[in-house]
Coordinates of C-alpha atoms and ligand atoms in Angstrom, one line a residue:
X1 CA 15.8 -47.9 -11.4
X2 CA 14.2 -50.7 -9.9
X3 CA 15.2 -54.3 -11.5
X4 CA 13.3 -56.7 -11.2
X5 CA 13.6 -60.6 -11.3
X6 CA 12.2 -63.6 -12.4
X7 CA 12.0 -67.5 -12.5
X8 CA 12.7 -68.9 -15.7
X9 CA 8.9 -69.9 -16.2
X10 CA 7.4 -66.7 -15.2
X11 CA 6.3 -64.6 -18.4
X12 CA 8.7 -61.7 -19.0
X13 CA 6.5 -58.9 -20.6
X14 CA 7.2 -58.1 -25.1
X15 CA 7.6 -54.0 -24.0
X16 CA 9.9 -54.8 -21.1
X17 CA 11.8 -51.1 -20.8
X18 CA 8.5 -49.7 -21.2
X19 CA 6.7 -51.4 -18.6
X20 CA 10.2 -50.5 -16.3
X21 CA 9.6 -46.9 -17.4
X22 CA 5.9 -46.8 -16.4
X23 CA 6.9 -48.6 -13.0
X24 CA 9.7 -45.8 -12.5
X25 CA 7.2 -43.3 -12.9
X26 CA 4.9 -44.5 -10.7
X27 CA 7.4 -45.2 -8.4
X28 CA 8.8 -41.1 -8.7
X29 CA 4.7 -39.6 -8.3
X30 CA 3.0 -39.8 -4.8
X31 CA -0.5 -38.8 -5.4
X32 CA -2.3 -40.3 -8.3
X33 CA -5.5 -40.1 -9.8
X34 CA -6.5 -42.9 -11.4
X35 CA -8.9 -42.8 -14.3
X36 CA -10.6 -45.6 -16.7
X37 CA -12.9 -46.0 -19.9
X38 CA -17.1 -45.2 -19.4
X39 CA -19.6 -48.1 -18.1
X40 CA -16.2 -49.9 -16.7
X41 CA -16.2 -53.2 -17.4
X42 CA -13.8 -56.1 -15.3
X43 CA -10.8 -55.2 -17.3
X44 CA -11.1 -51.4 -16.4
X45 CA -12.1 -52.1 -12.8
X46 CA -9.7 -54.5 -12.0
X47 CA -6.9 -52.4 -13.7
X48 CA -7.6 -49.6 -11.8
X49 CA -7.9 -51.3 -8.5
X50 CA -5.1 -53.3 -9.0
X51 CA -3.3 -50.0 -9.5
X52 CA -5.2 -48.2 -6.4
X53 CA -3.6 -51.4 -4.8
X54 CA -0.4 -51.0 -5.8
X55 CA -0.4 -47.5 -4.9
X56 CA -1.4 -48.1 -1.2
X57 CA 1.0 -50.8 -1.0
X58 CA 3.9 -48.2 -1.6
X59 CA 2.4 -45.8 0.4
X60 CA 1.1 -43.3 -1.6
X61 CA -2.4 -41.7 -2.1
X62 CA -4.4 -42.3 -4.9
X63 CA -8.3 -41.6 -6.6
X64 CA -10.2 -43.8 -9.0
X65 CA -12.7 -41.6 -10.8
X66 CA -15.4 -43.3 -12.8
X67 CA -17.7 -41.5 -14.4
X68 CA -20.5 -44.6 -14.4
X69 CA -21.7 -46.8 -11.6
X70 CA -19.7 -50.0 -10.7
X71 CA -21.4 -53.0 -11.6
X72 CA -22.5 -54.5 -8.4
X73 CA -20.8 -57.7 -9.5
X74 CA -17.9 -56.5 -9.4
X75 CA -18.4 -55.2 -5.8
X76 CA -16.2 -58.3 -4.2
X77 CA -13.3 -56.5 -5.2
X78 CA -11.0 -54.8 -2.6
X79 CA -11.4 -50.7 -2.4
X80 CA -14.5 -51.2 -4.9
X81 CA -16.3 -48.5 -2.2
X82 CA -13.4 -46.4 -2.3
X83 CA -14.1 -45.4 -6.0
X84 CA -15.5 -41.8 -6.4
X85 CA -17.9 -40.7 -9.1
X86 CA -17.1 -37.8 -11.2
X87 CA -19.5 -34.7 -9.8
X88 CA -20.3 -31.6 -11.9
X89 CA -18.0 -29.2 -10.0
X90 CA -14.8 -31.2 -9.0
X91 CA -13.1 -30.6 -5.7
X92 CA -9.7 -30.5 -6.6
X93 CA -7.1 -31.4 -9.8
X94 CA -4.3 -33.5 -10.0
X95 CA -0.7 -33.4 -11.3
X96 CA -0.8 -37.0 -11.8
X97 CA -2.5 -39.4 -13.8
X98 CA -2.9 -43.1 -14.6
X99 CA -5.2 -44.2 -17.7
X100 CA -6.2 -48.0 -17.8
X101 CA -8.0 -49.9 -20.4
X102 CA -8.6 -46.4 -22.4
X103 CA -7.9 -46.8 -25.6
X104 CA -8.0 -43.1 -26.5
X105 CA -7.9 -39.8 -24.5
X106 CA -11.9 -39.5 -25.0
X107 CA -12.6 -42.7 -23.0
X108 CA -11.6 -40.4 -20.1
X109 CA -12.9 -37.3 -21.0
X110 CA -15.0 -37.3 -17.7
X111 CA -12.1 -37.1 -15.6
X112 CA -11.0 -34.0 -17.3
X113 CA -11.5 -31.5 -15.2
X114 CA -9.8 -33.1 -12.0
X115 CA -6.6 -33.1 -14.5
X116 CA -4.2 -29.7 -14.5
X117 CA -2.7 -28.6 -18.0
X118 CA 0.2 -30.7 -18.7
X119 CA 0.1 -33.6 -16.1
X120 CA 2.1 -36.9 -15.7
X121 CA -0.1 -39.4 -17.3
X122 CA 1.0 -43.0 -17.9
X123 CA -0.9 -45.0 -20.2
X124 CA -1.6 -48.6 -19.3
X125 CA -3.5 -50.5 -22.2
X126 CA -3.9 -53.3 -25.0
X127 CA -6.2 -51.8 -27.0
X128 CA -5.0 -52.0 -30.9
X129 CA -6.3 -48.6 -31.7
X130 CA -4.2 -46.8 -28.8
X131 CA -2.3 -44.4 -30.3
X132 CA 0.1 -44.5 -27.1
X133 CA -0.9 -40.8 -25.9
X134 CA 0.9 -40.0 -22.1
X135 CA 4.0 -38.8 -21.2
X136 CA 4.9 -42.9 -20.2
X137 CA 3.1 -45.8 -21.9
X138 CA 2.7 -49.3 -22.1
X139 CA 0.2 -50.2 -25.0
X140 CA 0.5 -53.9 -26.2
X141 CA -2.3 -54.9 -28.1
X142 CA -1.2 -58.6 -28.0
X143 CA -1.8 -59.1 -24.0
X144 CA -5.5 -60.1 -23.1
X145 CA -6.5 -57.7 -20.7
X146 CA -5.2 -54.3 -19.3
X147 CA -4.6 -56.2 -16.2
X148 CA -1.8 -58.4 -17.9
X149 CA 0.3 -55.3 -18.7
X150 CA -0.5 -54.1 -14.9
X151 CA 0.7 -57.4 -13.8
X152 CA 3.7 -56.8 -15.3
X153 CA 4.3 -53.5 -13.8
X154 CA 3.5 -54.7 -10.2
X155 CA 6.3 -57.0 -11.1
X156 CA 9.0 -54.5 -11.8
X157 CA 8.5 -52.4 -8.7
X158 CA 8.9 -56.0 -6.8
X159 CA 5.9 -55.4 -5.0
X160 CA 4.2 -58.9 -3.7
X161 CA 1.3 -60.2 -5.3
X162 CA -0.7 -59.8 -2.6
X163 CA -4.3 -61.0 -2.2
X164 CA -5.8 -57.9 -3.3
X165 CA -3.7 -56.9 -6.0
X166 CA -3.9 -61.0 -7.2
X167 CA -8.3 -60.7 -6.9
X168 CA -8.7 -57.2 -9.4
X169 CA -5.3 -58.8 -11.8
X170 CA -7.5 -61.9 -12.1
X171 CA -10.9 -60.8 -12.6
X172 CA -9.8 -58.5 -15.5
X173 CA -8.2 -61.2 -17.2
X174 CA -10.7 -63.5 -16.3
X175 CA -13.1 -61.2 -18.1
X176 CA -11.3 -59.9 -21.1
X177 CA -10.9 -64.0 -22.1
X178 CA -14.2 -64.1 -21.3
X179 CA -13.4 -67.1 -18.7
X180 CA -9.8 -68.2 -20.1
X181 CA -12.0 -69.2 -23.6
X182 CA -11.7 -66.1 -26.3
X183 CA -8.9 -66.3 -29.3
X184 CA -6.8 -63.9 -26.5
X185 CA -5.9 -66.5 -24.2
X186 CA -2.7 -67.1 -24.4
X187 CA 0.1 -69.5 -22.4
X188 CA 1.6 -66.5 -21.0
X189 CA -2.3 -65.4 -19.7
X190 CA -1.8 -69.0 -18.0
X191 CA 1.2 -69.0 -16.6
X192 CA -0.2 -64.9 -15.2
X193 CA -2.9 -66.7 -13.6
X194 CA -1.0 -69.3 -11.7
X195 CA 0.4 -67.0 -10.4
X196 CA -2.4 -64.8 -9.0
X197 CA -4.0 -68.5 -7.5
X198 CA -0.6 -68.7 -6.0
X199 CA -1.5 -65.1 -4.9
X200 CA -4.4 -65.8 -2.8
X201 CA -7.0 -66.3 -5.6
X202 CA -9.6 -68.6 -5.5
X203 CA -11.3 -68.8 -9.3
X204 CA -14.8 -69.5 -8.4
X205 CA -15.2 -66.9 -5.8
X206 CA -14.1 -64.2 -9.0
X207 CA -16.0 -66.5 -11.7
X208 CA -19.4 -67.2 -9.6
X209 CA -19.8 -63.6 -9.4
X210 CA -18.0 -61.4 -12.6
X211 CA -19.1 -64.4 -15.3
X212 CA -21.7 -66.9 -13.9
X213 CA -24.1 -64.6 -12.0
X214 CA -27.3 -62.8 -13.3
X215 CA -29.9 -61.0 -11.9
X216 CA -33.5 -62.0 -12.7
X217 CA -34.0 -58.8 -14.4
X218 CA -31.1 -59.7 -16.5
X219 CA -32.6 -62.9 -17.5
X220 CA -36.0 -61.2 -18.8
X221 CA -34.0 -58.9 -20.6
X222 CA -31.9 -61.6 -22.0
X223 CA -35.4 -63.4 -22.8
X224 CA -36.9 -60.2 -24.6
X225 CA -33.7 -59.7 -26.6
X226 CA -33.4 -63.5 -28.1
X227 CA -37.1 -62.7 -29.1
X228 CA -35.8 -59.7 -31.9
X229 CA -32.4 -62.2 -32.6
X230 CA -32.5 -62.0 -36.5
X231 CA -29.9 -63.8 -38.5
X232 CA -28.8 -62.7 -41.6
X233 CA -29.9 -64.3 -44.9
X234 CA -26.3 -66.2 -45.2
X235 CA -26.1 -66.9 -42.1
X236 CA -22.9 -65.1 -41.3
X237 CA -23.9 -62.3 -38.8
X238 CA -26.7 -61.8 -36.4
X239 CA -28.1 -58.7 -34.9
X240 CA -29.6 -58.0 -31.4
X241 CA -30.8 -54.5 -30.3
X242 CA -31.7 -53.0 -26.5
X243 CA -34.4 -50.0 -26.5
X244 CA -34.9 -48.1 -23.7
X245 CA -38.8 -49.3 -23.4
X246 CA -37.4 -52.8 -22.8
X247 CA -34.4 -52.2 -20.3
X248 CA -37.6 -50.1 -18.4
X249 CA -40.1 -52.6 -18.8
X250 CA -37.9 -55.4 -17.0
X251 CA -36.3 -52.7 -14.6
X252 CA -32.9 -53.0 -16.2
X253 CA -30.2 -50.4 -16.5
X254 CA -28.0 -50.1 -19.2
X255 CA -25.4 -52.2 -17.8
X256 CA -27.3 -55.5 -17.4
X257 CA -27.2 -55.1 -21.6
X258 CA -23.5 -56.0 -21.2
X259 CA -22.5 -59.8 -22.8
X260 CA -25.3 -60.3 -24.9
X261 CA -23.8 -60.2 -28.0
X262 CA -21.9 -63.4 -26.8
X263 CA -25.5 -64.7 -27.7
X264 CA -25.1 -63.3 -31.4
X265 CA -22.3 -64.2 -31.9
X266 CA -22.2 -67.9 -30.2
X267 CA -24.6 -69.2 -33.4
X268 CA -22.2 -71.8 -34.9
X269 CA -22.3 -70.1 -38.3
X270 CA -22.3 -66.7 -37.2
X271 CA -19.1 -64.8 -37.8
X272 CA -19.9 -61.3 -36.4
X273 CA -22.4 -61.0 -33.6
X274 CA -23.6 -57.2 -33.2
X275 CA -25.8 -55.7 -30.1
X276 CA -27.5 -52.3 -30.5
X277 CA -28.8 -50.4 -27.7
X278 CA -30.2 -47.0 -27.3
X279 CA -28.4 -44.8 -25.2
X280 CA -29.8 -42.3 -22.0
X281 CA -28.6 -39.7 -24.3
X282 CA -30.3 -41.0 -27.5
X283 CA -27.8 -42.3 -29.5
X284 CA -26.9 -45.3 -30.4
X285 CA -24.0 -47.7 -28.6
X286 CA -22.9 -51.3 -31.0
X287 CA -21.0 -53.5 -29.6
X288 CA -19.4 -55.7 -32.2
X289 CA -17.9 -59.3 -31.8
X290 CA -16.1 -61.8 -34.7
X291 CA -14.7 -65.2 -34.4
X292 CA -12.3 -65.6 -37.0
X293 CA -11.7 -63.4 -39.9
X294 CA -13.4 -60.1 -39.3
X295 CA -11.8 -57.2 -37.6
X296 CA -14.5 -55.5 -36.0
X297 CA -12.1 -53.0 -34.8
X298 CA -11.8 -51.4 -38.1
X299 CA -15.3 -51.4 -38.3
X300 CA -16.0 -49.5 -35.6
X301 CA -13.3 -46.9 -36.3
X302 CA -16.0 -46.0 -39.1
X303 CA -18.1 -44.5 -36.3
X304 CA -15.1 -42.9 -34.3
X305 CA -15.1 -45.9 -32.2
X306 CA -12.2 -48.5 -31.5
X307 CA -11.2 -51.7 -29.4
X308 CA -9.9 -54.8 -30.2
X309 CA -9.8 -57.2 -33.7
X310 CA -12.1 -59.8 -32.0
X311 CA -14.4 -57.4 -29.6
X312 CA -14.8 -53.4 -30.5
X313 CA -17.4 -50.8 -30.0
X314 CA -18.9 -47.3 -30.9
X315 CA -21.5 -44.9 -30.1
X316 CA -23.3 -43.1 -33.5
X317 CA -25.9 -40.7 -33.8
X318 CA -28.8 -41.1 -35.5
X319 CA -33.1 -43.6 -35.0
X320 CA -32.2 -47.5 -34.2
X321 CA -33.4 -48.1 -37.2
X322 CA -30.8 -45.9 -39.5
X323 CA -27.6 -47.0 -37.0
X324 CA -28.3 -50.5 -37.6
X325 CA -28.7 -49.9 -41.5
X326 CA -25.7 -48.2 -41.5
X327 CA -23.1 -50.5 -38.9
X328 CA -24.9 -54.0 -40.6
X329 CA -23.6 -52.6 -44.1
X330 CA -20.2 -52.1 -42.6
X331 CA -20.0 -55.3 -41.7
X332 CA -21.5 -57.1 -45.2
X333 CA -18.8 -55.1 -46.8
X334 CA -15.8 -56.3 -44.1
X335 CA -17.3 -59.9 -44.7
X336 CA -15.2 -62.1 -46.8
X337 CA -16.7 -63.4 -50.1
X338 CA -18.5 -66.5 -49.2
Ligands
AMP1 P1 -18.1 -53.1 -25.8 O1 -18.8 -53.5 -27.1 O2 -18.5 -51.7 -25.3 O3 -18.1 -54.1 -24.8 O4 -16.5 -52.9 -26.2 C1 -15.7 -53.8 -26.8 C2 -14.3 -53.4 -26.8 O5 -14.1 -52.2 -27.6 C3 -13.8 -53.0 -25.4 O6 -12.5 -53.4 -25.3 C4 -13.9 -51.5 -25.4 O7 -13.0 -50.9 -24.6 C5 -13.7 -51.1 -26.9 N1 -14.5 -49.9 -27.2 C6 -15.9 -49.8 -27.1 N2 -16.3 -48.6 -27.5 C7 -15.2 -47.9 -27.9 C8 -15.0 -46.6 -28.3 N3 -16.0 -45.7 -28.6 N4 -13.7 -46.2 -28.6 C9 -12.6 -47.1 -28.3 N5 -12.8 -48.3 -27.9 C10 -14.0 -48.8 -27.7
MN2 MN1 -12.5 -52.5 -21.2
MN3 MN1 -9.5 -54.6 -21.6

């Protein structure tokens, strides 16, 4: 077993024999797929290519499968064009298997038919709703990104921060905080990120990019969404919705809808923010965010959904019009008496 050590002031992670386990299994395997939640965002891609890292640093081969695009913003990380898409008949299976950022065994449902019956699979996340599937698992729902947890491991296998490994580590945790500022940052997230600058990292050439930059298209969109912003009659959420007519008529795709419900949410009395948009496959994706007292989480486990107590999601079946009846009624009930 490998031990690993630390300076007084580095952070020692809460599930420390689990995270040793998951690093002794990685360690033991040589060929690893490597597999994360749909429309990835910097938590999940960072993860995974922190991980594909890793994995090259000791010498072993590895896959990421993704079953949507990578944002091209995220396309400054290292091995970013290494990452396969999932195709309809897969070329081989593995034995091996690393989940990141997934908080249930759906979220990588694409990948499973490159995955034999009864593989190794670690489970990497900090997702409350993870039940803590996987033969090996490190679930902690009070670290701030995926990447913190993978930090951790890169730790315990004594593996140098290198630049690479330091640039994904930092953009997912740059991105889960949503830029070191969400009720998840943390000292420990801090004293993490130090040491990823001490790494190689330089902020800006993560944050200019992952957090700062849009697209023109993205700002019409943005424009066209404020215009349907409604705000409840208290005042205490606010809805926004995508169709598919306007991510066509400003030649977005469904990713450039990511991070507006930051806009919902950001009005000062607002408690709950919620973004509806229609799906290629007509149904009907809400992303949910809360500030204080609302744990959107439990909302969306309603609709078979999951994530965090502060940021959560699901996909539900049914017109716009009925999903947002539905999800805004949720949310009125979960809503505190004023
Ligand atoms: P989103 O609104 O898609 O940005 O998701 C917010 C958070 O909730 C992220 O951490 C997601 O991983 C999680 N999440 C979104 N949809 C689901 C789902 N269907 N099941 C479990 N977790 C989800
Ligand atoms: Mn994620
Ligand atoms: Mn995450």
């Amino acid at each position: 077993m490998v031990q690993a050590t630390r300076a007084s002031w580095q952070p020692i992670p809460r599930q420390l024999e689990r995270v040793q386990q998951v690093a002794d299994t990685i360690a033991a395997g040589n060929d690893w797929l490597i597999v994360t939640h749909e429309r990835p965002d910097g938590d999940a891609i960072g993860s995974a290519l922190a991980v594909a890292s890793l994995l090259s640093v000791l010498g072993k081969t590895w896959r990421v499968l993704v079953e949507d695009p990578l944002p091209v913003r995220f396309s400054f990380l290292p091995w970013y064009d290494a990452v396969s898409r999932v195709q309809t008949v897969p070329d081989r299976q593995f034995t091996q298997v690393i989940a990141v950022d997934c908080a249930d065994v759906h979220r990588y449902a694409y990948a499973n038919g490159y995955i034999e019956k009864n593989p190794v699979l670690v489970n990497i996340d900090h997702h409350q709703t993870n039940p803590g599937y996987g033969t090996v698992s490190v679930v902690d729902p009070q670290a701030a990104a995926t990447c913190e947890l993978v930090y951790h491991v890169v730790r315990a296998l004594e593996v140098t921060l290198d630049e690479d490994i330091a640039m994904c580590l930092y953009t997912g945790i740059l991105t889960d905080t949503g830029g070191f500022a969400l009720p998840n940052t943390t000292r420990e997230v801090h004293q993490i990120a130090a040491e990823l600058l001490a790494g190689g990292v330089r902020p800006y050439d993560v944050a200019e990019p992952a957090l700062e930059s849009r697209t023109w298209e993205q700002i019409r969109l943005l424009q066209l969404a404020l215009s349907h912003l409604t705000l409840s009659t208290d005042g205490r959420y606010a809805t926004m919705f995508v169709t598919r007519e306007m991510l066509d008529s400003t030649g977005c795709t469904d990713d450039d809808a990511e991070g507006l419900v930051g806009f919902a949410r950001s009005i000062d009395t607002v408690e709950v923010g919620i973004l509806f948009r229609e799906t290629l496959d007509q149904r009907i994706k809400v992303s949910l965010r809360s500030k204080r007292t609302v744990d959107v989480a439990k909302i969306s486990q309603i609709f078979a959904g999951g994530g965090h107590t502060r940021a959560a999601g699901c996909t539900v079946s049914g017109s716009l019009r009925e999903v947002m009846e539905r999800v805004t009624k949720q949310v009125e009930l979960a809503l505190p008496e004023a």
